[in-house]
Amino acid sequence: MNRQYITTSVVALSLLMGCSTSSLDKINPNQVTTEIYYKTGSQLVSGVNSVYAIWQSLNLTGREWFFTHDLRSDDMATGGGQLEAPRNQILIGAQLPNNAVSAAVWNGLYRSIHRANVVIDNGATVNDNPTLAKRAVGEARFLRALAYLELVTLWGGVPLYTSVVTAVDGTKPRASVDEVYAAIIADLTAAQADLPASYSGNDLGRATSGAAAALLGRAYMQKGDYANARTQFQKVISSGQYRLMDEYTDNFTEESKFNPEGVFEIGFSRIGDFNWDGDGNDGGANETTTRSQEYSPIGWRNLIPSASLLADFENTAKGDAKTDPRLKFNFYFIGDSFNNGTRVLADADVQGNAQLFNGVSQKVSWRKYTALYKNAETFYTSGINMKIIRYADVLLGMAECENEAGNTAAAIALLNQVRSRKSVAMPPYPTTNYPVNSKNEVFRAIVHERRVELAGEQIRNRDILRWRAQNKLTTEPIAYFVRNRQELLPIPQQELDNNARLSQQDQNPGY
């Protein structure tokens, strides 16, 4: 949302534990509890705001969520010795059940689910403003589905909570992958009916019916159900609510938030500093994200683009008809200007590793999601929104669905729609290096286009997982990959220890 999240006035506690001694069983009259709250539509909205707040937090899009996806993909390489050990473990496939980064994401996702459940369970009893209550429940269903899609993608079958936990022994065992997907589908189907097509003012950034359809399309694709994914993506395309921005970089600046390409994004603002609380709770206004300083060439530069990602961009140096402008839109090279054109990036400005590009070892760094375009601060926590779904991803997802259905001409047209963005204007398919005379050739073009268009947007890991599961990869892109171990992350050890319905036998293979 385009405003500060409400996180401290409402805490979504699902379990109130009293003392065994009756003389100590007192109710604090100043304490807000679920029994006396969630009686009005506005209170439900405050509750759902607390779910958005977790998504904005340290454990999720503020930091650990984007790291986890990026570290699991082949888009990234280590920036140098400054990369912390738990992150490097994921990057090289050496993660263990006690990995702090993946455990933080697991916790963030489940805490968002528990807060969403409070809103959903209480929504039916709120009647002062039925329209607002319906919308709040729809938002909570969307956010719960988003969390479960993350969980099933990264960990497979997971404990499934669809209502408020009311007892100490209320933990759940692992549900099957199909059961988790069924819950996601049910939530997003219901959310589409309850959510508006758009918002304005301070409500910008809330989940819409189009976001629910797009997320459901993503879920069906990950599940391998391309026919139903196509139906959902078509809803988004036909809605008329979204379009590609002429300027590719407008998707990753502080000044162009909630633009028509953003189907769903988590809002950040240059208010205060970064909130280091894992649940998004905060007594003050701190609304920034660490992403800019984490990857910036003059910041921490923890991760850099991999050599294979750089090589995937069309480039006249390797015989392509045109160098893809997205190469410079995504990455900083030594000699590029920054800080509103007042400074030039020098080798001495950039710490850490170099990588090969066009046969030359050089320091290339991420430009996407960094704020160097307008400043020269080393540790700048930015107000750039985190794109969860943008329209280009919907179009490319639709292209994959069309190709699966044998509609190669439709798939090619969708690919070319993305390539013809005004600021990109790449030659349409077919090209010399990407002929599209068969379903397999079109798929190869889809793989390429998704990688260069969506680089560093927490998409590549999902794509690899999907294509690997469907036996579509001609070569394995992850160097360390070991079958029956690296497909999924290990369930956090703390979950196995604390959940009475789980044991070591429930751990994912290989851990």
XYZ file of C-alpha atoms in Angstrom:
511
model
C 0.000 0.000 0.000
C 1.073 3.550 -0.606
C 1.135 4.278 3.110
C 2.581 3.042 6.361
C 1.465 -0.449 7.367
C -0.445 -0.722 10.626
C 1.489 -3.313 12.580
C 1.491 -2.434 16.247
C -2.138 -1.655 17.035
C -3.255 -5.094 15.898
C -1.279 -8.248 16.649
C -2.899 -11.341 15.179
C -2.531 -13.703 18.116
C -4.384 -16.938 17.612
C -3.587 -18.501 20.973
C -4.091 -16.882 24.386
C -2.474 -18.892 27.170
C -3.538 -18.299 30.783
C -1.833 -19.160 34.049
C -2.850 -22.323 35.859
C -3.404 -20.385 39.065
C -6.847 -18.772 38.977
C -5.720 -15.831 41.127
C -3.310 -14.877 38.352
C -5.850 -15.291 35.589
C -6.442 -11.610 35.018
C -7.405 -9.720 31.873
C -5.412 -6.629 31.087
C -8.036 -4.011 30.200
C -5.485 -2.263 27.989
C -4.688 -5.374 25.948
C -6.381 -5.819 22.578
C -7.464 -9.433 22.049
C -9.183 -11.253 19.211
C -12.290 -11.660 21.382
C -12.921 -7.908 21.506
C -11.376 -6.901 18.172
C -12.290 -7.692 14.544
C -15.853 -6.483 15.028
C -15.879 -3.895 12.244
C -14.769 -3.688 8.639
C -12.080 -1.150 9.479
C -10.683 -3.471 12.148
C -10.500 -6.280 9.594
C -8.573 -3.932 7.307
C -6.143 -3.208 10.158
C -5.740 -6.954 10.542
C -4.977 -7.488 6.869
C -2.554 -4.551 6.994
C -0.560 -6.579 9.519
C -0.270 -9.353 6.917
C 1.090 -6.928 4.327
C 3.504 -5.710 7.010
C 5.033 -9.167 7.375
C 5.456 -9.332 3.617
C 7.342 -6.041 3.829
C 9.506 -7.282 6.711
C 13.069 -8.502 7.145
C 12.022 -12.150 6.849
C 10.279 -11.677 3.518
C 10.587 -9.044 0.777
C 12.595 -6.620 2.904
C 15.546 -8.986 2.737
C 15.542 -12.768 3.234
C 12.877 -13.717 0.683
C 14.619 -12.215 -2.340
C 17.944 -13.632 -1.180
C 16.532 -17.160 -0.906
C 15.112 -17.203 -4.430
C 18.136 -15.494 -5.962
C 20.618 -17.778 -4.219
C 18.769 -20.816 -5.554
C 18.980 -19.646 -9.166
C 21.771 -19.561 -11.721
C 21.309 -15.805 -12.181
C 23.651 -15.080 -9.294
C 27.255 -15.453 -8.202
C 28.950 -14.416 -4.988
C 30.120 -10.832 -4.859
C 33.051 -11.867 -2.679
C 34.003 -12.744 0.874
C 31.442 -10.279 2.220
C 28.632 -12.746 1.443
C 27.564 -14.181 4.800
C 28.019 -17.909 5.394
C 24.309 -18.905 5.591
C 23.704 -17.214 2.224
C 26.753 -18.766 0.629
C 25.581 -22.182 1.807
C 22.389 -21.796 -0.231
C 24.294 -20.403 -3.206
C 26.530 -23.485 -3.403
C 23.836 -26.002 -2.419
C 25.325 -26.755 1.000
C 22.327 -25.593 3.039
C 21.342 -27.613 6.107
C 18.131 -27.676 8.183
C 19.616 -25.070 10.544
C 20.172 -22.483 7.790
C 19.116 -19.128 9.237
C 18.101 -17.517 5.940
C 15.669 -20.186 4.771
C 14.320 -20.561 8.330
C 13.561 -16.837 8.421
C 11.536 -17.104 5.208
C 9.676 -20.161 6.527
C 8.807 -18.261 9.722
C 7.741 -15.150 7.838
C 5.465 -17.123 5.555
C 3.758 -18.983 8.381
C 3.325 -15.879 10.490
C 1.673 -14.178 7.536
C -0.611 -17.214 7.191
C -1.604 -17.117 10.864
C -2.409 -13.413 10.671
C -4.411 -13.971 7.488
C -6.347 -16.773 9.169
C -7.476 -14.414 11.934
C -8.948 -12.033 9.350
C -10.590 -14.822 7.360
C -12.090 -16.542 10.404
C -13.507 -13.303 11.818
C -14.712 -11.849 8.534
C -18.025 -13.689 8.511
C -19.133 -12.058 11.781
C -18.484 -8.464 10.675
C -21.621 -6.785 9.332
C -21.191 -3.034 9.866
C -19.639 -2.678 6.400
C -20.112 -5.921 4.413
C -18.381 -4.576 1.311
C -15.225 -3.621 3.204
C -15.259 -6.853 5.196
C -15.582 -8.891 2.003
C -12.633 -7.075 0.468
C -10.461 -7.540 3.560
C -11.157 -11.270 3.608
C -10.363 -11.424 -0.116
C -7.025 -9.727 0.498
C -6.268 -12.133 3.337
C -7.082 -15.111 1.106
C -4.794 -13.741 -1.592
C -1.929 -13.245 0.855
C -2.453 -16.678 2.403
C -2.347 -18.250 -1.066
C 0.790 -16.279 -1.901
C 2.475 -17.649 1.214
C 1.456 -21.230 0.511
C 2.627 -20.976 -3.090
C 6.029 -19.866 -1.808
C 6.090 -22.722 0.690
C 5.074 -25.465 -1.740
C 7.529 -24.158 -4.352
C 10.497 -24.064 -1.974
C 9.710 -26.941 0.405
C 7.073 -29.158 -1.251
C 4.296 -30.487 0.981
C 4.039 -28.447 4.193
C 1.749 -28.161 7.230
C -1.528 -26.649 6.082
C -3.346 -24.205 8.377
C -6.619 -22.843 7.020
C -8.094 -21.599 10.297
C -6.939 -20.028 13.531
C -4.970 -22.288 15.864
C -6.809 -22.368 19.191
C -4.910 -25.001 21.190
C -1.319 -25.737 22.150
C -1.537 -29.093 20.369
C -3.048 -27.545 17.251
C -0.012 -28.075 15.028
C -0.479 -29.829 11.699
C 1.415 -32.615 9.911
C 2.779 -32.244 6.406
C 0.060 -31.992 3.808
C 0.700 -33.374 0.341
C 1.748 -31.098 -2.507
C -1.660 -31.636 -4.120
C -3.448 -30.657 -0.904
C -1.464 -27.434 -0.661
C -2.224 -26.567 -4.281
C -5.907 -27.306 -3.710
C -5.944 -24.786 -0.846
C -4.160 -22.197 -3.018
C -6.626 -22.678 -5.853
C -9.612 -22.400 -3.497
C -8.294 -19.190 -1.921
C -7.478 -17.469 -5.195
C -10.747 -18.489 -6.811
C -12.665 -16.986 -3.886
C -10.429 -13.907 -3.783
C -11.096 -13.080 -7.431
C -14.802 -12.782 -6.702
C -14.266 -10.599 -3.619
C -11.537 -8.208 -4.752
C -11.904 -5.049 -6.852
C -10.154 -4.625 -10.186
C -8.211 -1.579 -9.014
C -7.619 0.901 -6.192
C -6.650 4.519 -5.841
C -5.027 6.833 -3.322
C -3.752 5.254 -0.124
C -5.122 1.850 -1.120
C -2.728 1.433 -4.041
C -0.800 -1.805 -3.615
C -3.601 -3.904 -2.197
C -4.379 -7.199 -3.901
C -6.774 -6.956 -6.838
C -8.871 -9.479 -8.737
C -6.271 -9.287 -11.523
C -3.465 -10.066 -9.071
C -5.434 -13.078 -7.819
C -5.909 -14.347 -11.388
C -2.228 -13.820 -12.200
C -1.106 -15.607 -9.049
C -3.487 -18.465 -9.758
C -2.040 -18.709 -13.259
C 1.427 -18.914 -11.738
C 0.253 -21.635 -9.352
C -1.291 -23.697 -12.144
C 1.919 -23.375 -14.185
C 4.053 -24.584 -11.284
C 1.609 -27.454 -10.879
C 1.985 -28.323 -14.583
C -1.636 -27.458 -15.437
C -1.082 -25.184 -18.426
C -4.690 -25.244 -19.630
C -6.007 -23.707 -16.417
C -3.020 -21.369 -16.191
C -3.890 -20.068 -19.659
C -7.458 -19.339 -18.548
C -6.237 -17.275 -15.614
C -3.631 -15.340 -17.576
C -6.236 -14.544 -20.212
C -8.395 -12.911 -17.528
C -5.515 -10.586 -16.682
C -4.807 -9.766 -20.317
C -8.477 -9.201 -21.155
C -9.093 -7.008 -18.112
C -7.494 -3.957 -19.728
C -6.020 -2.981 -16.349
C -2.387 -3.583 -17.252
C 0.150 -2.696 -19.922
C 3.899 -2.743 -20.478
C 5.644 0.470 -19.521
C 7.483 2.134 -22.397
C 10.544 2.492 -20.172
C 11.704 -0.866 -18.818
C 13.481 0.796 -15.883
C 10.271 2.462 -14.685
C 9.496 -0.828 -12.974
C 12.447 -0.434 -10.612
C 12.583 3.178 -9.464
C 11.216 5.032 -6.458
C 9.383 7.489 -8.678
C 7.298 5.041 -10.724
C 5.533 2.895 -8.142
C 2.246 1.125 -8.774
C 2.445 1.780 -12.485
C 0.238 -0.083 -15.025
C 2.775 -2.914 -15.375
C 2.690 -3.771 -11.686
C 0.116 -6.515 -11.179
C 1.120 -6.931 -7.544
C 3.948 -5.329 -5.636
C 4.950 -4.820 -2.014
C 5.217 -1.144 -1.203
C 8.239 0.546 0.323
C 8.867 4.244 0.954
C 11.770 6.502 1.899
C 10.313 6.933 5.366
C 12.633 6.336 8.296
C 15.059 3.463 7.892
C 14.819 -0.293 7.448
C 12.731 -2.171 9.989
C 14.854 -5.067 11.229
C 11.939 -6.781 12.979
C 11.250 -10.124 11.332
C 7.479 -9.809 11.746
C 7.208 -6.241 10.496
C 6.237 -4.904 13.927
C 7.626 -1.464 14.605
C 6.971 1.347 17.053
C 7.969 3.949 14.486
C 7.783 4.635 10.788
C 10.513 2.645 9.010
C 9.407 1.749 5.496
C 12.566 1.126 3.436
C 14.082 -2.034 1.931
C 17.671 -3.276 1.977
C 17.664 -4.466 -1.636
C 19.561 -1.493 -3.081
C 22.481 -1.665 -0.662
C 22.628 -5.485 -0.752
C 23.385 -5.688 -4.503
C 24.572 -2.179 -5.408
C 28.056 -1.901 -6.972
C 29.115 0.631 -4.320
C 27.093 -1.017 -1.528
C 27.543 -4.430 0.004
C 27.518 -6.105 -3.437
C 26.710 -9.450 -1.820
C 25.502 -10.971 -5.080
C 26.500 -10.208 -8.652
C 25.113 -11.418 -11.991
C 26.490 -14.788 -13.012
C 28.598 -15.192 -16.137
C 25.925 -17.465 -17.638
C 23.229 -14.811 -17.154
C 25.367 -12.119 -18.788
C 26.098 -14.452 -21.693
C 22.373 -15.065 -22.238
C 21.759 -11.484 -23.383
C 21.832 -10.929 -27.139
C 24.942 -8.978 -27.990
C 26.562 -7.787 -31.216
C 29.915 -8.910 -29.773
C 28.795 -12.508 -30.221
C 27.114 -12.069 -33.583
C 23.588 -10.994 -32.668
C 21.920 -8.317 -34.754
C 21.555 -5.965 -31.793
C 22.750 -5.721 -28.219
C 19.763 -6.101 -25.933
C 19.209 -2.771 -24.097
C 18.098 -4.774 -21.081
C 21.757 -5.673 -20.563
C 22.472 -2.098 -19.443
C 19.052 -1.690 -17.819
C 19.825 -4.613 -15.505
C 23.551 -4.176 -14.835
C 26.221 -1.574 -14.097
C 29.549 -1.839 -15.897
C 32.724 0.014 -14.987
C 32.550 3.384 -16.764
C 28.756 3.752 -16.460
C 27.436 6.987 -15.001
C 25.286 7.198 -11.898
C 24.055 9.751 -9.339
C 21.992 11.610 -11.966
C 24.924 11.445 -14.375
C 27.316 13.312 -12.083
C 29.618 10.366 -11.325
C 31.269 7.601 -13.311
C 31.659 4.126 -11.827
C 35.353 3.312 -11.404
C 36.913 -0.059 -10.660
C 38.128 1.269 -7.308
C 34.522 2.050 -6.314
C 33.490 -1.589 -6.547
C 34.535 -4.230 -4.028
C 34.630 -7.961 -4.546
C 34.724 -10.368 -7.450
C 34.830 -9.890 -11.195
C 33.301 -12.216 -13.772
C 33.776 -13.019 -17.434
C 31.782 -11.057 -19.970
C 32.608 -11.185 -23.674
C 35.841 -12.944 -22.735
C 37.001 -10.162 -20.432
C 37.185 -10.367 -16.646
C 35.395 -7.308 -15.287
C 33.295 -6.139 -12.351
C 29.655 -6.188 -13.392
C 27.018 -5.384 -10.773
C 23.245 -5.247 -10.464
C 21.531 -2.030 -11.507
C 17.969 -3.351 -11.161
C 16.416 -2.404 -7.808
C 19.374 -0.183 -6.874
C 19.002 3.541 -6.277
C 22.343 4.621 -7.724
C 20.571 6.189 -10.660
C 19.918 9.194 -8.419
C 22.419 9.017 -5.536
C 25.864 7.873 -4.467
C 25.102 6.552 -0.982
C 26.865 3.297 -0.151
C 24.298 2.067 2.359
C 21.076 3.384 0.878
C 17.968 1.546 2.030
C 15.570 2.440 -0.740
C 11.866 3.010 -1.204
C 11.713 0.973 -4.427
C 8.716 -1.354 -4.436
C 9.293 -5.091 -4.739
C 7.521 -6.440 -7.804
C 5.910 -9.800 -7.048
C 4.073 -10.041 -10.394
C 4.377 -7.694 -13.325
C 2.543 -7.761 -16.615
C 5.584 -8.855 -18.628
C 5.658 -12.036 -16.541
C 1.969 -12.630 -17.295
C 2.572 -12.270 -21.041
C 5.556 -14.600 -20.965
C 3.631 -17.082 -18.837
C 0.838 -16.955 -21.376
C 3.379 -17.587 -24.141
C 4.518 -20.730 -22.332
C 0.895 -21.868 -21.993
C 0.160 -21.248 -25.662
C 3.251 -23.170 -26.687
C 2.222 -26.097 -24.485
C -1.151 -26.089 -26.246
C 0.557 -26.188 -29.655
C -0.330 -22.579 -30.471
C 3.181 -21.600 -31.468
C 2.136 -18.543 -33.497
C 0.301 -17.100 -30.478
C 3.301 -17.836 -28.269
C 5.685 -16.066 -30.650
C 3.394 -13.030 -30.829
C 3.405 -12.747 -27.034
C 7.197 -13.017 -26.898
C 7.491 -10.294 -29.511
C 5.071 -8.086 -27.586
C 7.499 -8.076 -24.669
C 10.526 -7.562 -26.950
C 8.871 -4.632 -28.732
C 8.605 -2.479 -25.603
C 9.603 1.020 -26.764
C 12.812 1.207 -24.719
C 13.837 -2.355 -25.659
C 12.799 -2.694 -29.326
C 14.593 -5.967 -29.953
C 14.233 -7.682 -33.355
C 11.186 -9.965 -33.355
C 11.448 -13.725 -33.308
C 12.637 -15.583 -35.301
C 16.221 -14.377 -35.048
C 19.407 -15.997 -36.284
C 20.189 -17.510 -32.893
C 16.569 -18.155 -31.935
C 14.620 -19.805 -34.750
C 11.027 -20.679 -33.833
C 10.081 -23.389 -36.307
C 8.950 -25.948 -33.733
C 7.513 -26.242 -30.262
C 10.976 -27.004 -28.875
C 12.507 -23.990 -30.587
C 9.747 -21.737 -29.280
C 10.307 -23.130 -25.792
C 14.008 -22.300 -26.079
C 13.059 -18.715 -26.998
C 10.671 -18.590 -24.009
C 13.437 -19.730 -21.662
C 15.733 -17.045 -23.050
C 13.150 -14.268 -22.970
C 12.045 -15.035 -19.429
C 15.624 -14.995 -18.229
C 16.657 -11.678 -19.754
C 13.360 -9.870 -19.132
C 12.883 -11.060 -15.539
C 16.516 -11.255 -14.414
C 16.966 -10.834 -10.685
C 13.218 -10.787 -9.981
C 12.958 -14.042 -8.027
C 11.507 -15.812 -11.076
C 14.376 -17.906 -12.420
C 14.408 -20.311 -9.448
C 10.704 -21.052 -9.949
C 11.233 -21.566 -13.675
C 14.076 -24.031 -13.156
C 12.067 -25.970 -10.574
C 9.073 -26.153 -12.927
C 11.005 -27.114 -16.041
C 13.135 -29.642 -14.158
C 10.039 -31.329 -12.714
C 8.537 -31.496 -16.201
C 11.745 -32.882 -17.766
C 12.051 -29.896 -20.105
C 15.643 -28.938 -19.363
C 18.120 -30.128 -21.984
C 20.992 -29.334 -19.606
C 20.985 -28.848 -15.830
C 21.589 -25.135 -15.120
C 22.609 -25.543 -11.463
C 26.185 -26.831 -11.210
C 25.830 -28.402 -7.758
C 22.449 -30.043 -8.403
C 22.029 -33.563 -7.015
C 18.774 -35.342 -7.781
C 16.646 -36.295 -4.786
C 18.303 -33.637 -2.649
C 18.506 -30.224 -4.261
C 14.970 -30.007 -5.608
C 13.726 -28.628 -2.291
C 15.050 -26.772 0.709
C 15.301 -28.653 4.010
C 12.451 -28.140 6.444
C 13.899 -25.938 9.202
C 15.134 -27.951 12.155
C 13.263 -25.681 14.549
C 9.999 -26.714 12.856
C 10.811 -30.398 13.247
C 11.729 -29.813 16.882
C 8.696 -27.694 17.798
C 5.905 -29.266 15.752
C 4.618 -32.348 17.578
C 3.121 -33.657 14.329
C 6.472 -33.757 12.532
C 9.519 -35.966 12.979
C 12.884 -36.391 11.278
C 11.170 -38.822 8.899
C 9.243 -35.843 7.507
C 12.441 -34.087 6.394
C 12.912 -33.568 2.663
C 15.127 -36.080 0.812
C 18.873 -35.735 1.226
C 18.838 -33.845 4.494
